[in-house]
Amino acid sequence: MPQTPTEPESIDLEKPNAARVYDYYLGGNHNFAIDRQMAEEAIRMWPELPLIMQANRAFLRRAVQHCADQGIRQFLDLGSGIPTVGNVHEVAQQAAPGSQVVYVDTDPVAVAYSKNLLRDNPNASIIRADLRDPGAVLDSPEVAEQLDLSRPVALMMVAVLHFVGDEARPYEIVARYRDALAPGSFLVLSHAAPEGRPDVASSHEDLYRQRTATPMTMRHKADVKAFFAGFDLLEPGVVPLPLWRPAAEADVDEHPERFTGLAGVGRKP
């Protein structure tokens, strides 16, 4: 029998998957019992986790809207995860019809659902690839078909680099993508950080390290800011998720630092 989007090949049900756990935090249903068990364990340790994930998703939407307002019509979303409401292509194509979007993820469930979601959208596609191999991503047929790298692109690295350990040389990975981008391109980035909740950050890292195939490495603000080398960092800089150009003051919590996620957008000169 042919595979369906709910039964893609190569699913490892022995371990939770970070993309599917994230989907559960956002209230999605593209996850399995093993993912839900880990998510519930994490929420018991850290009840605000779903709110943090929602704040991260809201940042993504604001940043995509900003890039579209600046004339960007091409988006490359690395580690895109399970499709949910407010995807990059939905925001971008509503703001600027005809915008081209390429999603990249390694999880077969994320790829299968995304292919199903995008089957009638000629301006958006997904590839199953590892963002840690920029050459494979940038040389893929989907990128060649959808994106013109001689023109500005918005490179999305939202809530994904904390799953790239130091041994993989994440700064070099970002630099390789940066060097392939045309001037006027944007880097949209968010990253887990321990500053706001040091009391639970280490135990959260331990949980991912012990239970998933993608251990988490939280990084401090100075380390997150270093990813923007070669980009002009836009105001307000690298800040807690809710503080990056909120739509309204009411959207900002009294203690935004407790969201333990940092966000920023940079433009390549």
Short mmCIF file of C-alpha atoms in Angstrom, two decimals:
data_model
loop_
_atom_site.label_atom_id
_atom_site.label_comp_id
_atom_site.label_asym_id
_atom_site.label_seq_id
_atom_site.Cartn_x
_atom_site.Cartn_y
_atom_site.Cartn_z
CA MET A 1 0.00 0.00 0.00
CA PRO A 2 1.25 3.55 -0.69
CA GLN A 3 2.37 5.65 2.20
CA THR A 4 0.02 8.34 3.50
CA PRO A 5 1.06 11.63 5.13
CA THR A 6 0.25 10.12 8.52
CA GLU A 7 2.47 7.11 7.86
CA PRO A 8 5.66 8.34 6.20
CA GLU A 9 8.61 6.06 5.87
CA SER A 10 11.55 5.92 8.27
CA ILE A 11 9.78 7.03 11.45
CA ASP A 12 11.74 6.22 14.58
CA LEU A 13 9.15 5.64 17.29
CA GLU A 14 11.76 4.61 19.84
CA LYS A 15 12.62 8.22 20.64
CA PRO A 16 10.65 11.48 20.73
CA ASN A 17 11.28 13.86 17.86
CA ALA A 18 11.92 17.54 18.58
CA ALA A 19 9.75 18.74 15.66
CA ARG A 20 6.81 16.63 16.78
CA VAL A 21 7.24 17.64 20.43
CA TYR A 22 7.18 21.27 19.28
CA ASP A 23 4.00 20.53 17.32
CA TYR A 24 2.41 19.21 20.52
CA TYR A 25 3.41 22.35 22.44
CA LEU A 26 1.61 24.40 19.78
CA GLY A 27 -1.55 22.32 20.09
CA GLY A 28 -1.01 20.35 16.87
CA ASN A 29 -1.93 16.73 16.26
CA HIS A 30 0.98 15.65 14.05
CA ASN A 31 2.74 13.78 16.83
CA PHE A 32 2.89 10.33 18.41
CA ALA A 33 2.48 8.95 21.93
CA ILE A 34 6.25 8.94 22.52
CA ASP A 35 6.36 12.67 21.65
CA ARG A 36 3.39 13.53 23.84
CA GLN A 37 4.88 11.68 26.79
CA MET A 38 8.07 13.69 26.62
CA ALA A 39 6.21 16.96 26.07
CA GLU A 40 4.02 16.36 29.12
CA GLU A 41 7.10 15.52 31.17
CA ALA A 42 8.74 18.76 30.05
CA ILE A 43 5.60 20.78 30.80
CA ARG A 44 5.45 19.36 34.31
CA MET A 45 8.98 20.66 34.81
CA TRP A 46 8.28 23.95 33.03
CA PRO A 47 4.56 24.83 32.74
CA GLU A 48 5.19 27.94 30.58
CA LEU A 49 6.67 25.93 27.69
CA PRO A 50 3.57 26.10 25.43
CA LEU A 51 3.46 29.89 25.90
CA ILE A 52 7.14 30.14 24.99
CA MET A 53 6.56 28.15 21.80
CA GLN A 54 3.60 30.37 20.91
CA ALA A 55 5.76 33.47 21.46
CA ASN A 56 8.40 31.99 19.16
CA ARG A 57 5.78 31.34 16.49
CA ALA A 58 4.48 34.90 16.84
CA PHE A 59 8.02 36.23 16.37
CA LEU A 60 8.33 34.20 13.17
CA ARG A 61 5.15 35.75 11.79
CA ARG A 62 6.24 39.30 12.65
CA ALA A 63 9.68 38.76 11.14
CA VAL A 64 8.30 37.32 7.90
CA GLN A 65 5.92 40.26 7.63
CA HIS A 66 8.83 42.66 8.15
CA CYS A 67 10.90 40.97 5.45
CA ALA A 68 7.96 41.10 3.05
CA ASP A 69 7.48 44.78 3.85
CA GLN A 70 11.15 45.30 2.93
CA GLY A 71 10.60 43.78 -0.49
CA ILE A 72 11.74 40.21 0.17
CA ARG A 73 9.93 37.70 -2.03
CA GLN A 74 12.06 34.62 -1.36
CA PHE A 75 12.20 32.64 1.88
CA LEU A 76 14.37 29.67 2.87
CA ASP A 77 13.11 28.13 6.12
CA LEU A 78 15.64 25.76 7.71
CA GLY A 79 14.34 23.28 10.26
CA SER A 80 10.78 24.25 9.41
CA GLY A 81 9.14 21.49 11.42
CA ILE A 82 5.51 20.35 11.34
CA PRO A 83 3.21 22.70 9.41
CA THR A 84 0.96 24.78 11.66
CA VAL A 85 -1.23 27.84 11.26
CA GLY A 86 0.83 30.87 10.33
CA ASN A 87 3.46 29.10 8.27
CA VAL A 88 6.07 31.19 6.48
CA HIS A 89 4.39 30.74 3.10
CA GLU A 90 1.00 31.76 4.48
CA VAL A 91 2.29 35.00 5.97
CA ALA A 92 4.61 35.80 3.05
CA GLN A 93 2.13 35.03 0.30
CA GLN A 94 -0.63 36.95 2.00
CA ALA A 95 1.67 39.96 2.34
CA ALA A 96 3.12 39.57 -1.15
CA PRO A 97 1.33 37.10 -3.46
CA GLY A 98 3.76 35.06 -5.51
CA SER A 99 6.44 34.91 -2.82
CA GLN A 100 8.61 31.81 -3.16
CA VAL A 101 9.23 29.59 -0.13
CA VAL A 102 11.39 26.52 0.36
CA TYR A 103 11.13 24.58 3.61
CA VAL A 104 13.88 22.26 4.84
CA ASP A 105 13.57 19.57 7.51
CA THR A 106 14.94 16.13 8.33
CA ASP A 107 11.86 14.69 10.05
CA PRO A 108 9.84 12.43 7.71
CA VAL A 109 6.57 13.39 9.40
CA ALA A 110 7.24 17.11 8.92
CA VAL A 111 8.18 16.53 5.28
CA ALA A 112 5.17 14.32 4.54
CA TYR A 113 2.67 16.72 6.07
CA SER A 114 4.30 19.69 4.39
CA LYS A 115 4.19 18.02 0.99
CA ASN A 116 0.50 17.34 1.53
CA LEU A 117 -0.13 20.92 2.62
CA LEU A 118 1.79 22.42 -0.29
CA ARG A 119 0.62 20.11 -3.08
CA ASP A 120 -1.54 22.84 -4.66
CA ASN A 121 0.90 25.68 -4.02
CA PRO A 122 3.31 26.09 -6.96
CA ASN A 123 5.34 28.73 -5.11
CA ALA A 124 6.25 26.64 -2.06
CA SER A 125 8.01 23.31 -1.60
CA ILE A 126 9.85 21.27 1.00
CA ILE A 127 12.99 19.17 0.87
CA ARG A 128 14.15 16.54 3.31
CA ALA A 129 17.69 17.61 4.08
CA ASP A 130 19.96 18.43 6.99
CA LEU A 131 20.61 22.15 7.48
CA ARG A 132 24.08 21.23 8.74
CA ASP A 133 24.98 20.49 5.11
CA PRO A 134 24.54 23.88 3.41
CA GLY A 135 25.86 22.55 0.13
CA ALA A 136 23.19 19.86 -0.11
CA VAL A 137 20.47 22.38 0.75
CA LEU A 138 21.60 25.17 -1.54
CA ASP A 139 22.34 22.85 -4.47
CA SER A 140 19.01 21.01 -4.20
CA PRO A 141 16.66 21.03 -7.20
CA GLU A 142 13.93 22.64 -5.10
CA VAL A 143 16.11 25.63 -4.19
CA ALA A 144 17.25 25.94 -7.80
CA GLU A 145 13.65 25.89 -9.01
CA GLN A 146 12.07 28.17 -6.39
CA LEU A 147 14.82 30.61 -5.40
CA ASP A 148 17.18 32.93 -7.26
CA LEU A 149 20.17 33.27 -4.94
CA SER A 150 21.42 36.25 -6.92
CA ARG A 151 18.54 38.18 -5.39
CA PRO A 152 17.82 38.78 -1.68
CA VAL A 153 16.44 35.91 0.40
CA ALA A 154 15.11 35.73 3.94
CA LEU A 155 16.98 32.89 5.64
CA MET A 156 14.84 31.56 8.49
CA MET A 157 16.63 29.78 11.34
CA VAL A 158 13.87 29.92 13.92
CA ALA A 159 14.19 27.72 17.03
CA VAL A 160 16.56 25.33 15.27
CA LEU A 161 20.19 26.23 16.03
CA HIS A 162 19.87 25.13 19.65
CA PHE A 163 19.59 21.63 18.18
CA VAL A 164 22.99 22.04 16.50
CA GLY A 165 25.70 21.23 19.00
CA ASP A 166 29.02 23.03 19.21
CA GLU A 167 30.78 19.99 17.73
CA ALA A 168 28.90 20.64 14.45
CA ARG A 169 30.40 24.16 14.25
CA PRO A 170 27.10 26.04 14.00
CA TYR A 171 28.75 29.43 13.43
CA GLU A 172 30.53 28.09 10.38
CA ILE A 173 27.24 26.64 9.11
CA VAL A 174 25.50 30.01 9.39
CA ALA A 175 28.47 31.71 7.73
CA ARG A 176 28.27 29.34 4.75
CA TYR A 177 24.62 30.21 4.22
CA ARG A 178 25.40 33.91 4.69
CA ASP A 179 28.13 33.81 2.08
CA ALA A 180 25.71 32.25 -0.43
CA LEU A 181 23.14 35.02 0.05
CA ALA A 182 22.90 38.18 -2.02
CA PRO A 183 23.32 41.60 -0.38
CA GLY A 184 20.03 42.77 1.04
CA SER A 185 19.19 39.28 2.35
CA PHE A 186 17.93 38.81 5.89
CA LEU A 187 18.73 36.33 8.66
CA VAL A 188 15.74 35.64 10.93
CA LEU A 189 16.86 33.74 14.02
CA SER A 190 15.56 32.66 17.40
CA HIS A 191 17.35 30.50 19.93
CA ALA A 192 16.75 28.98 23.35
CA ALA A 193 18.71 30.75 26.10
CA PRO A 194 19.12 30.02 29.81
CA GLU A 195 19.14 33.57 31.17
CA GLY A 196 15.44 33.92 31.95
CA ARG A 197 14.98 30.62 33.77
CA PRO A 198 18.34 29.28 34.92
CA ASP A 199 16.52 27.19 37.52
CA VAL A 200 15.00 24.90 34.88
CA ALA A 201 17.18 25.44 31.80
CA SER A 202 19.77 22.77 32.59
CA SER A 203 17.15 20.12 33.44
CA HIS A 204 15.38 20.91 30.16
CA GLU A 205 18.63 20.41 28.25
CA ASP A 206 19.16 17.13 30.09
CA LEU A 207 15.71 15.91 29.10
CA TYR A 208 16.38 16.48 25.40
CA ARG A 209 19.86 15.01 25.70
CA GLN A 210 18.57 11.83 27.33
CA ARG A 211 15.37 11.31 25.36
CA THR A 212 15.79 12.61 21.81
CA ALA A 213 18.17 12.19 18.91
CA THR A 214 18.60 15.99 18.81
CA PRO A 215 20.09 17.21 22.10
CA MET A 216 19.49 20.86 22.97
CA THR A 217 22.27 23.38 23.53
CA MET A 218 21.01 26.62 25.03
CA ARG A 219 23.28 29.58 24.38
CA HIS A 220 23.72 32.90 26.15
CA LYS A 221 22.86 36.23 24.56
CA ALA A 222 26.41 37.05 23.48
CA ASP A 223 26.69 33.65 21.78
CA VAL A 224 23.36 34.09 19.99
CA LYS A 225 24.36 37.57 18.85
CA ALA A 226 27.54 36.08 17.35
CA PHE A 227 25.43 34.23 14.76
CA PHE A 228 24.77 37.62 13.15
CA ALA A 229 28.41 38.16 12.17
CA GLY A 230 28.41 39.68 8.70
CA PHE A 231 24.85 40.99 9.09
CA ASP A 232 23.69 44.41 10.24
CA LEU A 233 21.55 43.63 13.28
CA LEU A 234 18.21 45.43 13.14
CA GLU A 235 16.73 47.23 16.12
CA PRO A 236 16.00 46.25 18.84
CA GLY A 237 18.86 43.77 18.50
CA VAL A 238 18.86 40.32 20.09
CA VAL A 239 16.06 40.41 22.66
CA PRO A 240 13.59 38.08 24.41
CA LEU A 241 11.00 36.75 21.97
CA PRO A 242 8.09 39.04 22.91
CA LEU A 243 10.27 42.17 22.67
CA TRP A 244 11.16 41.88 18.99
CA ARG A 245 8.90 44.54 17.48
CA PRO A 246 5.67 43.50 19.24
CA ALA A 247 2.45 44.36 17.44
CA ALA A 248 1.08 45.95 20.62
CA GLU A 249 2.29 46.70 24.14
CA ALA A 250 -0.35 44.31 25.47
CA ASP A 251 1.46 41.45 23.72
CA VAL A 252 4.47 41.83 26.01
CA ASP A 253 4.49 39.92 29.29
CA GLU A 254 5.56 41.68 32.49
CA HIS A 255 8.64 39.46 32.55
CA PRO A 256 9.55 38.81 28.89
CA GLU A 257 12.96 37.47 29.90
CA ARG A 258 11.23 34.43 31.42
CA PHE A 259 10.35 33.23 27.92
CA THR A 260 14.00 32.05 27.69
CA GLY A 261 14.11 32.51 23.97
CA LEU A 262 16.11 35.20 22.16
CA ALA A 263 15.26 36.59 18.75
CA GLY A 264 16.83 38.87 16.21
CA VAL A 265 16.85 39.83 12.55
CA GLY A 266 19.90 40.93 10.56
CA ARG A 267 20.38 42.28 7.04
CA LYS A 268 23.36 41.45 4.86
CA PRO A 269 24.95 44.68 3.64
#
